[in-house]
Every structure is written in C-alpha cells, then in structure tokens.
C-alpha cells in the first residue's frame, strides 16, 4: 500500500494521522482537497477515524463500494448499530496508531493480521 485516504470528522485528526503515516510509515496521503470519490479512487487504502459522522460514513461506504481496503482507528470497541454495518468491510479495527500501522503492513504484505 502506498496511498492512503483518511476519513475523519475533524481536520486536526486528519492532519495528525497524516503526519504519522507519512513521516513514520512512508505512506503518501491522498489530497483530501480533491472531491471524495476522486481521492478515494486514487487511494490504495482508506483509514476511518472513529467516531465518524454521516459524511464520514458515506465516504467509508464509497470506499467499500470501490473495493478499497478499509482500516479503522477507534478509541473503543463500542459501536452503534449504524457503525456496525461497516464492520463487514473493515480489515482491521485498531485502538492506537502502532496497531493500525501493524494491520496495514500485514495486509500490504498479504500476511495474517495476528500480533505475535
């Protein structure tokens, strides 16, 4: 995976996660200034920062429809019923950035996502 599109309901979260994934992992962050569909189409994978709002849920659904790998970064496992719909499409639900990076690396290398 090279290019990542980040879905979050606040700019600060996107900026912070963008810096980490770009600087520590070498991922290219797809320009969020592009229209969502175009940016998601260009991405190799999508990261959803929980708690998503309706717009973020729509973008995540678009990523699922386009067949993009979706990863989630969440503070808790507690999801409301609307959010649970996305679980079928999420390849990794992480609670911290290190775990998120691990899941993304394992998927990009076609390895099982089980931590040793």
mmCIF file of C-alpha atoms in Angstrom:
data_model
loop_
_atom_site.group_PDB
_atom_site.id
_atom_site.type_symbol
_atom_site.label_atom_id
_atom_site.label_comp_id
_atom_site.label_asym_id
_atom_site.label_seq_id
_atom_site.Cartn_x
_atom_site.Cartn_y
_atom_site.Cartn_z
ATOM 1 C CA UNK A 1 0.000 0.000 0.000
ATOM 2 C CA UNK A 2 1.302 3.396 -0.928
ATOM 3 C CA UNK A 3 -1.533 5.946 -0.978
ATOM 4 C CA UNK A 4 -3.896 6.415 1.963
ATOM 5 C CA UNK A 5 -7.129 8.411 2.193
ATOM 6 C CA UNK A 6 -8.109 9.384 5.750
ATOM 7 C CA UNK A 7 -11.745 9.806 6.771
ATOM 8 C CA UNK A 8 -12.339 11.800 9.955
ATOM 9 C CA UNK A 9 -14.874 14.304 11.178
ATOM 10 C CA UNK A 10 -12.252 16.897 12.121
ATOM 11 C CA UNK A 11 -9.270 18.426 10.330
ATOM 12 C CA UNK A 12 -6.995 18.125 13.352
ATOM 13 C CA UNK A 13 -7.397 14.347 13.438
ATOM 14 C CA UNK A 14 -6.683 14.072 9.715
ATOM 15 C CA UNK A 15 -3.610 16.299 9.950
ATOM 16 C CA UNK A 16 -2.172 14.461 12.949
ATOM 17 C CA UNK A 17 -2.714 10.981 11.489
ATOM 18 C CA UNK A 18 -1.453 12.157 8.082
ATOM 19 C CA UNK A 19 1.840 13.276 9.606
ATOM 20 C CA UNK A 20 2.314 9.990 11.451
ATOM 21 C CA UNK A 21 1.501 7.760 8.476
ATOM 22 C CA UNK A 22 3.588 9.877 6.107
ATOM 23 C CA UNK A 23 6.614 10.523 8.341
ATOM 24 C CA UNK A 24 6.822 7.224 10.239
ATOM 25 C CA UNK A 25 5.498 4.779 7.640
ATOM 26 C CA UNK A 26 6.270 6.402 4.316
ATOM 27 C CA UNK A 27 2.663 6.375 3.078
ATOM 28 C CA UNK A 28 1.505 9.034 0.651
ATOM 29 C CA UNK A 29 -1.631 10.765 1.869
ATOM 30 C CA UNK A 30 -4.136 11.353 -0.936
ATOM 31 C CA UNK A 31 -5.112 15.001 -1.243
ATOM 32 C CA UNK A 32 -8.289 15.498 0.742
ATOM 33 C CA UNK A 33 -8.961 18.709 -1.208
ATOM 34 C CA UNK A 34 -9.989 16.602 -4.196
ATOM 35 C CA UNK A 35 -13.622 15.522 -4.418
ATOM 36 C CA UNK A 36 -14.139 12.473 -2.175
ATOM 37 C CA UNK A 37 -14.815 9.974 -4.945
ATOM 38 C CA UNK A 38 -11.741 11.042 -6.901
ATOM 39 C CA UNK A 39 -9.487 10.962 -3.825
ATOM 40 C CA UNK A 40 -10.823 7.593 -2.643
ATOM 41 C CA UNK A 41 -10.425 6.165 -6.158
ATOM 42 C CA UNK A 42 -6.758 7.224 -6.157
ATOM 43 C CA UNK A 43 -6.087 5.673 -2.745
ATOM 44 C CA UNK A 44 -4.765 2.171 -2.198
ATOM 45 C CA UNK A 45 -6.480 2.004 1.213
ATOM 46 C CA UNK A 46 -8.711 4.050 3.496
ATOM 47 C CA UNK A 47 -8.429 4.768 7.230
ATOM 48 C CA UNK A 48 -11.609 5.720 9.119
ATOM 49 C CA UNK A 49 -11.122 7.596 12.395
ATOM 50 C CA UNK A 50 -13.997 6.678 14.710
ATOM 51 C CA UNK A 51 -16.426 8.317 15.706
ATOM 52 C CA UNK A 52 -17.449 9.040 12.147
ATOM 53 C CA UNK A 53 -20.212 11.472 11.327
ATOM 54 C CA UNK A 54 -22.693 10.900 8.492
ATOM 55 C CA UNK A 55 -20.366 12.337 5.853
ATOM 56 C CA UNK A 56 -17.551 10.064 7.031
ATOM 57 C CA UNK A 57 -19.882 7.055 6.970
ATOM 58 C CA UNK A 58 -20.846 7.972 3.394
ATOM 59 C CA UNK A 59 -17.173 8.184 2.374
ATOM 60 C CA UNK A 60 -16.453 4.844 4.051
ATOM 61 C CA UNK A 61 -19.377 3.311 2.163
ATOM 62 C CA UNK A 62 -17.983 4.739 -1.066
ATOM 63 C CA UNK A 63 -14.590 3.175 -0.293
ATOM 64 C CA UNK A 64 -16.285 -0.184 0.351
ATOM 65 C CA UNK A 65 -18.198 0.073 -2.940
ATOM 66 C CA UNK A 66 -14.920 0.802 -4.748
ATOM 67 C CA UNK A 67 -13.351 -2.285 -3.158
ATOM 68 C CA UNK A 68 -10.751 -0.352 -1.153
ATOM 69 C CA UNK A 69 -9.226 -1.950 1.953
ATOM 70 C CA UNK A 70 -10.637 -0.105 4.975
ATOM 71 C CA UNK A 71 -8.960 0.181 8.362
ATOM 72 C CA UNK A 72 -10.471 1.831 11.437
ATOM 73 C CA UNK A 73 -8.817 3.699 14.274
ATOM 74 C CA UNK A 74 -11.124 3.815 17.303
ATOM 75 C CA UNK A 75 -10.809 4.554 21.000
ATOM 76 C CA UNK A 76 -13.291 1.845 21.945
ATOM 77 C CA UNK A 77 -14.947 -1.310 20.624
ATOM 78 C CA UNK A 78 -18.369 0.198 21.382
ATOM 79 C CA UNK A 79 -20.086 0.930 18.085
ATOM 80 C CA UNK A 80 -23.656 1.978 17.470
ATOM 81 C CA UNK A 81 -25.818 -0.086 15.068
ATOM 82 C CA UNK A 82 -25.163 2.206 12.093
ATOM 83 C CA UNK A 83 -21.411 1.891 12.591
ATOM 84 C CA UNK A 84 -21.586 -1.902 12.882
ATOM 85 C CA UNK A 85 -22.677 -2.104 9.241
ATOM 86 C CA UNK A 86 -19.156 -1.083 8.241
ATOM 87 C CA UNK A 87 -17.518 -3.862 10.272
ATOM 88 C CA UNK A 88 -18.043 -6.324 7.424
ATOM 89 C CA UNK A 89 -15.781 -4.145 5.275
ATOM 90 C CA UNK A 90 -13.080 -3.248 7.815
ATOM 91 C CA UNK A 91 -9.853 -5.247 7.647
ATOM 92 C CA UNK A 92 -8.515 -4.033 10.978
ATOM 93 C CA UNK A 93 -10.007 -2.219 13.977
ATOM 94 C CA UNK A 94 -7.156 -0.622 15.913
ATOM 95 C CA UNK A 95 -7.073 1.318 19.164
ATOM 96 C CA UNK A 96 -3.743 3.052 18.610
ATOM 97 C CA UNK A 97 -1.573 4.145 15.719
ATOM 98 C CA UNK A 98 1.019 1.391 16.267
ATOM 99 C CA UNK A 99 -1.655 -1.286 15.922
ATOM 100 C CA UNK A 100 -3.065 0.498 12.854
ATOM 101 C CA UNK A 101 0.388 0.521 11.231
ATOM 102 C CA UNK A 102 0.765 -3.198 12.028
ATOM 103 C CA UNK A 103 -2.571 -4.094 10.372
ATOM 104 C CA UNK A 104 -1.786 -2.001 7.310
ATOM 105 C CA UNK A 105 1.660 -3.548 6.897
ATOM 106 C CA UNK A 106 0.328 -7.092 7.244
ATOM 107 C CA UNK A 107 -2.358 -6.514 4.625
ATOM 108 C CA UNK A 108 0.116 -4.892 2.228
ATOM 109 C CA UNK A 109 2.373 -7.947 2.617
ATOM 110 C CA UNK A 110 -0.559 -10.402 2.345
ATOM 111 C CA UNK A 111 0.188 -11.774 5.813
ATOM 112 C CA UNK A 112 -2.281 -12.744 8.562
ATOM 113 C CA UNK A 113 -3.143 -9.836 10.862
ATOM 114 C CA UNK A 114 -2.398 -11.600 14.139
ATOM 115 C CA UNK A 115 0.031 -9.936 16.501
ATOM 116 C CA UNK A 116 2.742 -12.221 17.933
#
